[in-house]
């Protein structure tokens, strides 16, 4: 789980941007994926629940001990609830981000 959270820390900021970009293009009519919107939302919902559970259990893996909290005072406000919601939202947008990357590759080639 530590390795997965490390990978997610790298990909996490990119996934919500690509997922929101996909939904913007889909609702604007510029993109027509092979999956329906309902399928993408259902898969995203299942992954969102997985992300919330992972955020509740994996929060202690990502938070350093208190003696190392020297980045800023905002880091002191990071809670298990906020971390779980962040992972849940990121995992909810993950299928849309993957389809966005696939459509971009199809558009370029």
mmCIF file of N, CA and C in Angstrom:
data_model
loop_
_atom_site.group_PDB
_atom_site.id
_atom_site.type_symbol
_atom_site.label_atom_id
_atom_site.label_comp_id
_atom_site.label_asym_id
_atom_site.label_seq_id
_atom_site.Cartn_x
_atom_site.Cartn_y
_atom_site.Cartn_z
ATOM 1 N N UNK A 1 0.826 -1.186 0.000
ATOM 2 C CA UNK A 1 0.000 0.000 0.000
ATOM 3 C C UNK A 1 0.869 1.248 0.000
ATOM 4 N N UNK A 2 2.011 1.189 0.631
ATOM 5 C CA UNK A 2 2.893 2.347 0.658
ATOM 6 C C UNK A 2 3.376 2.700 -0.743
ATOM 7 N N UNK A 3 3.668 1.671 -1.537
ATOM 8 C CA UNK A 3 4.121 1.912 -2.908
ATOM 9 C C UNK A 3 3.008 2.543 -3.734
ATOM 10 N N UNK A 4 1.778 2.068 -3.565
ATOM 11 C CA UNK A 4 0.646 2.637 -4.296
ATOM 12 C C UNK A 4 0.427 4.101 -3.907
ATOM 13 N N UNK A 5 0.511 4.412 -2.631
ATOM 14 C CA UNK A 5 0.341 5.802 -2.200
ATOM 15 C C UNK A 5 1.481 6.682 -2.707
ATOM 16 N N UNK A 6 2.677 6.131 -2.838
ATOM 17 C CA UNK A 6 3.793 6.886 -3.390
ATOM 18 C C UNK A 6 3.547 7.197 -4.868
ATOM 19 N N UNK A 7 3.066 6.195 -5.616
ATOM 20 C CA UNK A 7 2.730 6.414 -7.028
ATOM 21 C C UNK A 7 1.589 7.414 -7.140
ATOM 22 N N UNK A 8 0.603 7.314 -6.269
ATOM 23 C CA UNK A 8 -0.538 8.225 -6.327
ATOM 24 C C UNK A 8 -0.125 9.657 -5.993
ATOM 25 N N UNK A 9 0.887 9.809 -5.147
ATOM 26 C CA UNK A 9 1.358 11.149 -4.822
ATOM 27 C C UNK A 9 1.947 11.832 -6.061
ATOM 28 N N UNK A 10 2.507 11.032 -6.972
ATOM 29 C CA UNK A 10 3.050 11.581 -8.216
ATOM 30 C C UNK A 10 1.934 11.853 -9.219
ATOM 31 N N UNK A 11 1.016 10.897 -9.402
ATOM 32 C CA UNK A 11 -0.040 11.020 -10.402
ATOM 33 C C UNK A 11 -1.273 11.765 -9.899
ATOM 34 N N UNK A 12 -1.409 11.901 -8.614
ATOM 35 C CA UNK A 12 -2.597 12.507 -8.024
ATOM 36 C C UNK A 12 -2.934 13.905 -8.509
ATOM 37 N N UNK A 13 -1.985 14.807 -8.665
ATOM 38 C CA UNK A 13 -2.336 16.140 -9.149
ATOM 39 C C UNK A 13 -2.756 16.176 -10.613
ATOM 40 N N UNK A 14 -2.367 15.195 -11.409
ATOM 41 C CA UNK A 14 -2.675 15.187 -12.833
ATOM 42 C C UNK A 14 -4.060 14.613 -13.094
ATOM 43 N N UNK A 15 -4.467 13.622 -12.327
ATOM 44 C CA UNK A 15 -5.713 12.896 -12.573
ATOM 45 C C UNK A 15 -6.951 13.793 -12.481
ATOM 46 N N UNK A 16 -7.141 14.614 -11.457
ATOM 47 C CA UNK A 16 -8.342 15.460 -11.431
ATOM 48 C C UNK A 16 -8.396 16.454 -12.588
ATOM 49 N N UNK A 17 -7.261 16.980 -12.989
ATOM 50 C CA UNK A 17 -7.237 17.914 -14.118
ATOM 51 C C UNK A 17 -7.699 17.219 -15.395
ATOM 52 N N UNK A 18 -7.145 16.027 -15.681
ATOM 53 C CA UNK A 18 -7.534 15.301 -16.888
ATOM 54 C C UNK A 18 -8.986 14.827 -16.822
ATOM 55 N N UNK A 19 -9.438 14.409 -15.641
ATOM 56 C CA UNK A 19 -10.825 13.984 -15.493
ATOM 57 C C UNK A 19 -11.805 15.123 -15.723
ATOM 58 N N UNK A 20 -11.524 16.282 -15.157
ATOM 59 C CA UNK A 20 -12.391 17.448 -15.377
ATOM 60 C C UNK A 20 -12.338 17.909 -16.831
ATOM 61 N N UNK A 21 -11.166 17.824 -17.458
ATOM 62 C CA UNK A 21 -11.029 18.181 -18.861
ATOM 63 C C UNK A 21 -11.855 17.237 -19.738
ATOM 64 N N UNK A 22 -11.855 15.935 -19.406
ATOM 65 C CA UNK A 22 -12.666 14.973 -20.145
ATOM 66 C C UNK A 22 -14.146 15.321 -20.042
ATOM 67 N N UNK A 23 -14.627 15.577 -18.823
ATOM 68 C CA UNK A 23 -16.052 15.873 -18.669
ATOM 69 C C UNK A 23 -16.430 17.174 -19.352
ATOM 70 N N UNK A 24 -15.540 18.149 -19.348
ATOM 71 C CA UNK A 24 -15.805 19.400 -20.066
ATOM 72 C C UNK A 24 -15.949 19.131 -21.557
ATOM 73 N N UNK A 25 -15.009 18.380 -22.128
ATOM 74 C CA UNK A 25 -15.063 18.072 -23.562
ATOM 75 C C UNK A 25 -16.248 17.181 -23.899
ATOM 76 N N UNK A 26 -16.592 16.258 -23.009
ATOM 77 C CA UNK A 26 -17.729 15.365 -23.260
ATOM 78 C C UNK A 26 -19.040 16.145 -23.247
ATOM 79 N N UNK A 27 -19.213 17.006 -22.270
ATOM 80 C CA UNK A 27 -20.451 17.776 -22.189
ATOM 81 C C UNK A 27 -20.538 18.831 -23.285
ATOM 82 N N UNK A 28 -19.391 19.277 -23.798
ATOM 83 C CA UNK A 28 -19.370 20.239 -24.893
ATOM 84 C C UNK A 28 -19.583 19.559 -26.245
ATOM 85 N N UNK A 29 -19.504 18.236 -26.286
ATOM 86 C CA UNK A 29 -19.732 17.485 -27.509
ATOM 87 C C UNK A 29 -18.497 17.315 -28.380
ATOM 88 N N UNK A 30 -17.335 17.594 -27.857
ATOM 89 C CA UNK A 30 -16.110 17.497 -28.641
ATOM 90 C C UNK A 30 -15.497 16.104 -28.604
ATOM 91 N N UNK A 31 -15.925 15.261 -27.684
ATOM 92 C CA UNK A 31 -15.317 13.950 -27.516
ATOM 93 C C UNK A 31 -16.436 12.907 -27.434
ATOM 94 N N UNK A 32 -16.220 11.769 -28.084
ATOM 95 C CA UNK A 32 -17.208 10.693 -28.085
ATOM 96 C C UNK A 32 -16.503 9.387 -27.719
ATOM 97 N N UNK A 33 -16.438 9.064 -26.427
ATOM 98 C CA UNK A 33 -15.724 7.847 -26.011
ATOM 99 C C UNK A 33 -16.505 6.590 -26.357
ATOM 100 N N UNK A 34 -15.809 5.463 -26.321
ATOM 101 C CA UNK A 34 -16.455 4.187 -26.627
ATOM 102 C C UNK A 34 -17.357 3.721 -25.478
ATOM 103 N N UNK A 35 -17.082 4.135 -24.263
ATOM 104 C CA UNK A 35 -17.934 3.805 -23.115
ATOM 105 C C UNK A 35 -19.002 4.882 -22.940
ATOM 106 N N UNK A 36 -20.132 4.502 -22.397
ATOM 107 C CA UNK A 36 -21.168 5.495 -22.132
ATOM 108 C C UNK A 36 -20.826 6.273 -20.865
ATOM 109 N N UNK A 37 -21.483 7.405 -20.709
ATOM 110 C CA UNK A 37 -21.225 8.245 -19.538
ATOM 111 C C UNK A 37 -21.658 7.546 -18.255
ATOM 112 N N UNK A 38 -22.722 6.764 -18.322
ATOM 113 C CA UNK A 38 -23.201 6.050 -17.135
ATOM 114 C C UNK A 38 -22.169 5.023 -16.682
ATOM 115 N N UNK A 39 -21.574 4.332 -17.636
ATOM 116 C CA UNK A 39 -20.547 3.337 -17.296
ATOM 117 C C UNK A 39 -19.346 4.007 -16.638
ATOM 118 N N UNK A 40 -18.938 5.136 -17.170
ATOM 119 C CA UNK A 40 -17.796 5.864 -16.601
ATOM 120 C C UNK A 40 -18.121 6.335 -15.182
ATOM 121 N N UNK A 41 -19.344 6.799 -14.966
ATOM 122 C CA UNK A 41 -19.736 7.260 -13.632
ATOM 123 C C UNK A 41 -19.828 6.107 -12.633
ATOM 124 N N UNK A 42 -20.325 4.945 -13.072
ATOM 125 C CA UNK A 42 -20.424 3.794 -12.167
ATOM 126 C C UNK A 42 -19.035 3.297 -11.778
ATOM 127 N N UNK A 43 -18.153 3.165 -12.767
ATOM 128 C CA UNK A 43 -16.784 2.736 -12.457
ATOM 129 C C UNK A 43 -16.103 3.770 -11.564
ATOM 130 N N UNK A 44 -16.329 5.051 -11.848
ATOM 131 C CA UNK A 44 -15.767 6.099 -11.002
ATOM 132 C C UNK A 44 -16.311 6.067 -9.590
ATOM 133 N N UNK A 45 -17.598 5.755 -9.436
ATOM 134 C CA UNK A 45 -18.187 5.650 -8.097
ATOM 135 C C UNK A 45 -17.584 4.513 -7.288
ATOM 136 N N UNK A 46 -17.399 3.371 -7.946
ATOM 137 C CA UNK A 46 -16.775 2.232 -7.251
ATOM 138 C C UNK A 46 -15.351 2.575 -6.852
ATOM 139 N N UNK A 47 -14.604 3.186 -7.776
ATOM 140 C CA UNK A 47 -13.233 3.583 -7.446
ATOM 141 C C UNK A 47 -13.200 4.699 -6.402
ATOM 142 N N UNK A 48 -14.214 5.568 -6.399
ATOM 143 C CA UNK A 48 -14.287 6.617 -5.384
ATOM 144 C C UNK A 48 -14.463 6.052 -3.990
ATOM 145 N N UNK A 49 -15.315 5.037 -3.862
ATOM 146 C CA UNK A 49 -15.486 4.374 -2.565
ATOM 147 C C UNK A 49 -14.188 3.695 -2.145
ATOM 148 N N UNK A 50 -13.532 3.042 -3.109
ATOM 149 C CA UNK A 50 -12.222 2.437 -2.826
ATOM 150 C C UNK A 50 -11.227 3.505 -2.362
ATOM 151 N N UNK A 51 -11.241 4.687 -3.005
ATOM 152 C CA UNK A 51 -10.329 5.762 -2.620
ATOM 153 C C UNK A 51 -10.592 6.287 -1.222
ATOM 154 N N UNK A 52 -11.867 6.374 -0.843
ATOM 155 C CA UNK A 52 -12.199 6.834 0.515
ATOM 156 C C UNK A 52 -11.725 5.822 1.551
ATOM 157 N N UNK A 53 -11.951 4.547 1.275
ATOM 158 C CA UNK A 53 -11.487 3.506 2.213
ATOM 159 C C UNK A 53 -9.964 3.524 2.295
ATOM 160 N N UNK A 54 -9.308 3.639 1.143
ATOM 161 C CA UNK A 54 -7.849 3.703 1.130
ATOM 162 C C UNK A 54 -7.340 4.942 1.855
ATOM 163 N N UNK A 55 -8.052 6.057 1.711
ATOM 164 C CA UNK A 55 -7.644 7.278 2.401
ATOM 165 C C UNK A 55 -7.774 7.168 3.910
ATOM 166 N N UNK A 56 -8.817 6.475 4.376
ATOM 167 C CA UNK A 56 -8.989 6.289 5.830
ATOM 168 C C UNK A 56 -7.918 5.377 6.406
ATOM 169 N N UNK A 57 -7.540 4.346 5.650
ATOM 170 C CA UNK A 57 -6.559 3.402 6.181
ATOM 171 C C UNK A 57 -5.126 3.816 5.892
ATOM 172 N N UNK A 58 -4.903 4.570 4.825
ATOM 173 C CA UNK A 58 -3.537 4.904 4.434
ATOM 174 C C UNK A 58 -3.067 6.271 4.871
ATOM 175 N N UNK A 59 -3.869 6.981 5.645
ATOM 176 C CA UNK A 59 -3.496 8.328 6.065
ATOM 177 C C UNK A 59 -2.234 8.320 6.919
ATOM 178 N N UNK A 60 -2.108 7.348 7.780
ATOM 179 C CA UNK A 60 -0.939 7.276 8.669
ATOM 180 C C UNK A 60 0.336 6.988 7.891
ATOM 181 N N UNK A 61 0.223 6.359 6.713
ATOM 182 C CA UNK A 61 1.401 6.080 5.900
ATOM 183 C C UNK A 61 1.986 7.355 5.305
ATOM 184 N N UNK A 62 1.128 8.352 5.046
ATOM 185 C CA UNK A 62 1.558 9.553 4.341
ATOM 186 C C UNK A 62 1.906 10.717 5.269
ATOM 187 N N UNK A 63 1.423 10.671 6.493
ATOM 188 C CA UNK A 63 1.643 11.779 7.422
ATOM 189 C C UNK A 63 2.904 11.516 8.240
ATOM 190 N N UNK A 64 3.848 12.460 8.230
ATOM 191 C CA UNK A 64 5.057 12.259 9.026
ATOM 192 C C UNK A 64 4.777 12.469 10.513
ATOM 193 N N UNK A 65 5.692 12.027 11.373
ATOM 194 C CA UNK A 65 5.522 12.294 12.802
ATOM 195 C C UNK A 65 5.499 13.802 13.074
ATOM 196 N N UNK A 66 4.911 14.182 14.180
ATOM 197 C CA UNK A 66 4.739 15.609 14.480
ATOM 198 C C UNK A 66 6.048 16.388 14.558
ATOM 199 N N UNK A 67 7.109 15.740 14.924
ATOM 200 C CA UNK A 67 8.361 16.483 15.045
ATOM 201 C C UNK A 67 8.912 16.893 13.682
ATOM 202 N N UNK A 68 8.404 16.290 12.590
ATOM 203 C CA UNK A 68 8.857 16.654 11.256
ATOM 204 C C UNK A 68 7.885 17.578 10.531
ATOM 205 N N UNK A 69 6.860 18.087 11.195
ATOM 206 C CA UNK A 69 5.910 18.994 10.557
ATOM 207 C C UNK A 69 6.491 20.398 10.546
ATOM 208 N N UNK A 70 7.334 20.648 9.603
ATOM 209 C CA UNK A 70 7.960 21.965 9.533
ATOM 210 C C UNK A 70 7.697 22.647 8.200
ATOM 211 N N UNK A 71 6.908 22.037 7.306
ATOM 212 C CA UNK A 71 6.660 22.637 6.004
ATOM 213 C C UNK A 71 5.910 23.962 6.144
ATOM 214 N N UNK A 72 4.728 23.891 6.708
ATOM 215 C CA UNK A 72 3.933 25.099 6.916
ATOM 216 C C UNK A 72 2.858 24.799 7.944
ATOM 217 N N UNK A 73 2.157 25.822 8.341
ATOM 218 C CA UNK A 73 1.088 25.616 9.315
ATOM 219 C C UNK A 73 -0.134 24.980 8.679
ATOM 220 N N UNK A 74 -0.252 25.082 7.368
ATOM 221 C CA UNK A 74 -1.392 24.471 6.678
ATOM 222 C C UNK A 74 -1.310 22.950 6.766
ATOM 223 N N UNK A 75 -0.104 22.390 6.761
ATOM 224 C CA UNK A 75 0.042 20.946 6.885
ATOM 225 C C UNK A 75 -0.479 20.435 8.220
ATOM 226 N N UNK A 76 -0.526 21.279 9.220
ATOM 227 C CA UNK A 76 -1.054 20.854 10.511
ATOM 228 C C UNK A 76 -2.559 20.626 10.456
ATOM 229 N N UNK A 77 -3.237 21.233 9.470
ATOM 230 C CA UNK A 77 -4.683 21.089 9.343
ATOM 231 C C UNK A 77 -5.082 19.859 8.531
ATOM 232 N N UNK A 78 -4.124 19.130 7.991
ATOM 233 C CA UNK A 78 -4.433 17.954 7.205
ATOM 234 C C UNK A 78 -4.986 16.875 8.126
ATOM 235 N N UNK A 79 -6.181 16.398 7.797
ATOM 236 C CA UNK A 79 -6.834 15.405 8.643
ATOM 237 C C UNK A 79 -7.098 14.138 7.845
ATOM 238 N N UNK A 80 -7.481 13.109 8.556
ATOM 239 C CA UNK A 80 -7.819 11.836 7.912
ATOM 240 C C UNK A 80 -9.032 11.999 7.002
ATOM 241 N N UNK A 81 -9.997 12.800 7.411
ATOM 242 C CA UNK A 81 -11.212 13.026 6.620
ATOM 243 C C UNK A 81 -10.885 13.736 5.306
ATOM 244 N N UNK A 82 -10.068 14.774 5.377
ATOM 245 C CA UNK A 82 -9.680 15.496 4.166
ATOM 246 C C UNK A 82 -8.861 14.642 3.219
ATOM 247 N N UNK A 83 -7.978 13.843 3.763
ATOM 248 C CA UNK A 83 -7.155 12.954 2.945
ATOM 249 C C UNK A 83 -8.017 11.903 2.256
ATOM 250 N N UNK A 84 -9.004 11.374 2.974
ATOM 251 C CA UNK A 84 -9.893 10.363 2.396
ATOM 252 C C UNK A 84 -10.744 10.964 1.279
ATOM 253 N N UNK A 85 -11.253 12.174 1.487
ATOM 254 C CA UNK A 85 -12.043 12.812 0.434
ATOM 255 C C UNK A 85 -11.202 13.157 -0.787
ATOM 256 N N UNK A 86 -9.968 13.568 -0.577
ATOM 257 C CA UNK A 86 -9.083 13.869 -1.697
ATOM 258 C C UNK A 86 -8.802 12.613 -2.521
ATOM 259 N N UNK A 87 -8.500 11.513 -1.845
ATOM 260 C CA UNK A 87 -8.271 10.260 -2.565
ATOM 261 C C UNK A 87 -9.553 9.756 -3.224
ATOM 262 N N UNK A 88 -10.681 9.940 -2.575
ATOM 263 C CA UNK A 88 -11.950 9.517 -3.165
ATOM 264 C C UNK A 88 -12.277 10.296 -4.428
ATOM 265 N N UNK A 89 -12.072 11.596 -4.406
ATOM 266 C CA UNK A 89 -12.331 12.413 -5.594
ATOM 267 C C UNK A 89 -11.362 12.078 -6.717
ATOM 268 N N UNK A 90 -10.111 11.881 -6.375
ATOM 269 C CA UNK A 90 -9.121 11.524 -7.387
ATOM 270 C C UNK A 90 -9.421 10.185 -8.036
ATOM 271 N N UNK A 91 -9.833 9.208 -7.226
ATOM 272 C CA UNK A 91 -10.166 7.896 -7.773
ATOM 273 C C UNK A 91 -11.487 7.930 -8.544
ATOM 274 N N UNK A 92 -12.406 8.817 -8.160
ATOM 275 C CA UNK A 92 -13.652 8.967 -8.907
ATOM 276 C C UNK A 92 -13.383 9.499 -10.321
ATOM 277 N N UNK A 93 -12.434 10.399 -10.454
ATOM 278 C CA UNK A 93 -12.110 10.971 -11.757
ATOM 279 C C UNK A 93 -11.092 10.148 -12.541
ATOM 280 N N UNK A 94 -10.578 9.076 -11.957
ATOM 281 C CA UNK A 94 -9.566 8.258 -12.625
ATOM 282 C C UNK A 94 -10.042 7.634 -13.943
ATOM 283 N N UNK A 95 -11.240 7.022 -14.036
ATOM 284 C CA UNK A 95 -11.656 6.477 -15.334
ATOM 285 C C UNK A 95 -11.788 7.542 -16.408
ATOM 286 N N UNK A 96 -12.291 8.707 -16.040
ATOM 287 C CA UNK A 96 -12.412 9.795 -17.014
ATOM 288 C C UNK A 96 -11.036 10.265 -17.479
ATOM 289 N N UNK A 97 -10.070 10.289 -16.570
ATOM 290 C CA UNK A 97 -8.714 10.699 -16.944
ATOM 291 C C UNK A 97 -8.071 9.686 -17.884
ATOM 292 N N UNK A 98 -8.301 8.400 -17.630
ATOM 293 C CA UNK A 98 -7.735 7.364 -18.505
ATOM 294 C C UNK A 98 -8.348 7.465 -19.897
ATOM 295 N N UNK A 99 -9.656 7.651 -19.981
ATOM 296 C CA UNK A 99 -10.302 7.779 -21.277
ATOM 297 C C UNK A 99 -9.855 9.057 -21.975
ATOM 298 N N UNK A 100 -9.611 10.120 -21.219
ATOM 299 C CA UNK A 100 -9.095 11.362 -21.804
ATOM 300 C C UNK A 100 -7.731 11.131 -22.444
ATOM 301 N N UNK A 101 -6.860 10.411 -21.767
ATOM 302 C CA UNK A 101 -5.536 10.119 -22.332
ATOM 303 C C UNK A 101 -5.678 9.247 -23.581
ATOM 304 N N UNK A 102 -6.571 8.257 -23.547
ATOM 305 C CA UNK A 102 -6.789 7.400 -24.717
ATOM 306 C C UNK A 102 -7.301 8.215 -25.895
ATOM 307 N N UNK A 103 -8.246 9.102 -25.650
ATOM 308 C CA UNK A 103 -8.775 9.925 -26.732
ATOM 309 C C UNK A 103 -7.731 10.904 -27.274
ATOM 310 N N UNK A 104 -6.878 11.411 -26.401
ATOM 311 C CA UNK A 104 -5.797 12.296 -26.866
ATOM 312 C C UNK A 104 -4.826 11.545 -27.773
ATOM 313 N N UNK A 105 -4.503 10.305 -27.394
ATOM 314 C CA UNK A 105 -3.586 9.505 -28.215
ATOM 315 C C UNK A 105 -4.233 9.182 -29.553
ATOM 316 N N UNK A 106 -5.544 8.863 -29.557
ATOM 317 C CA UNK A 106 -6.243 8.597 -30.816
ATOM 318 C C UNK A 106 -6.306 9.854 -31.681
ATOM 319 N N UNK A 107 -6.453 11.008 -31.054
ATOM 320 C CA UNK A 107 -6.526 12.262 -31.798
ATOM 321 C C UNK A 107 -5.186 12.603 -32.440
ATOM 322 N N UNK A 108 -4.098 12.348 -31.727
ATOM 323 C CA UNK A 108 -2.765 12.673 -32.242
ATOM 324 C C UNK A 108 -2.363 11.720 -33.349
ATOM 325 N N UNK A 109 -2.672 10.441 -33.201
ATOM 326 C CA UNK A 109 -2.230 9.475 -34.211
ATOM 327 C C UNK A 109 -3.244 9.273 -35.330
#
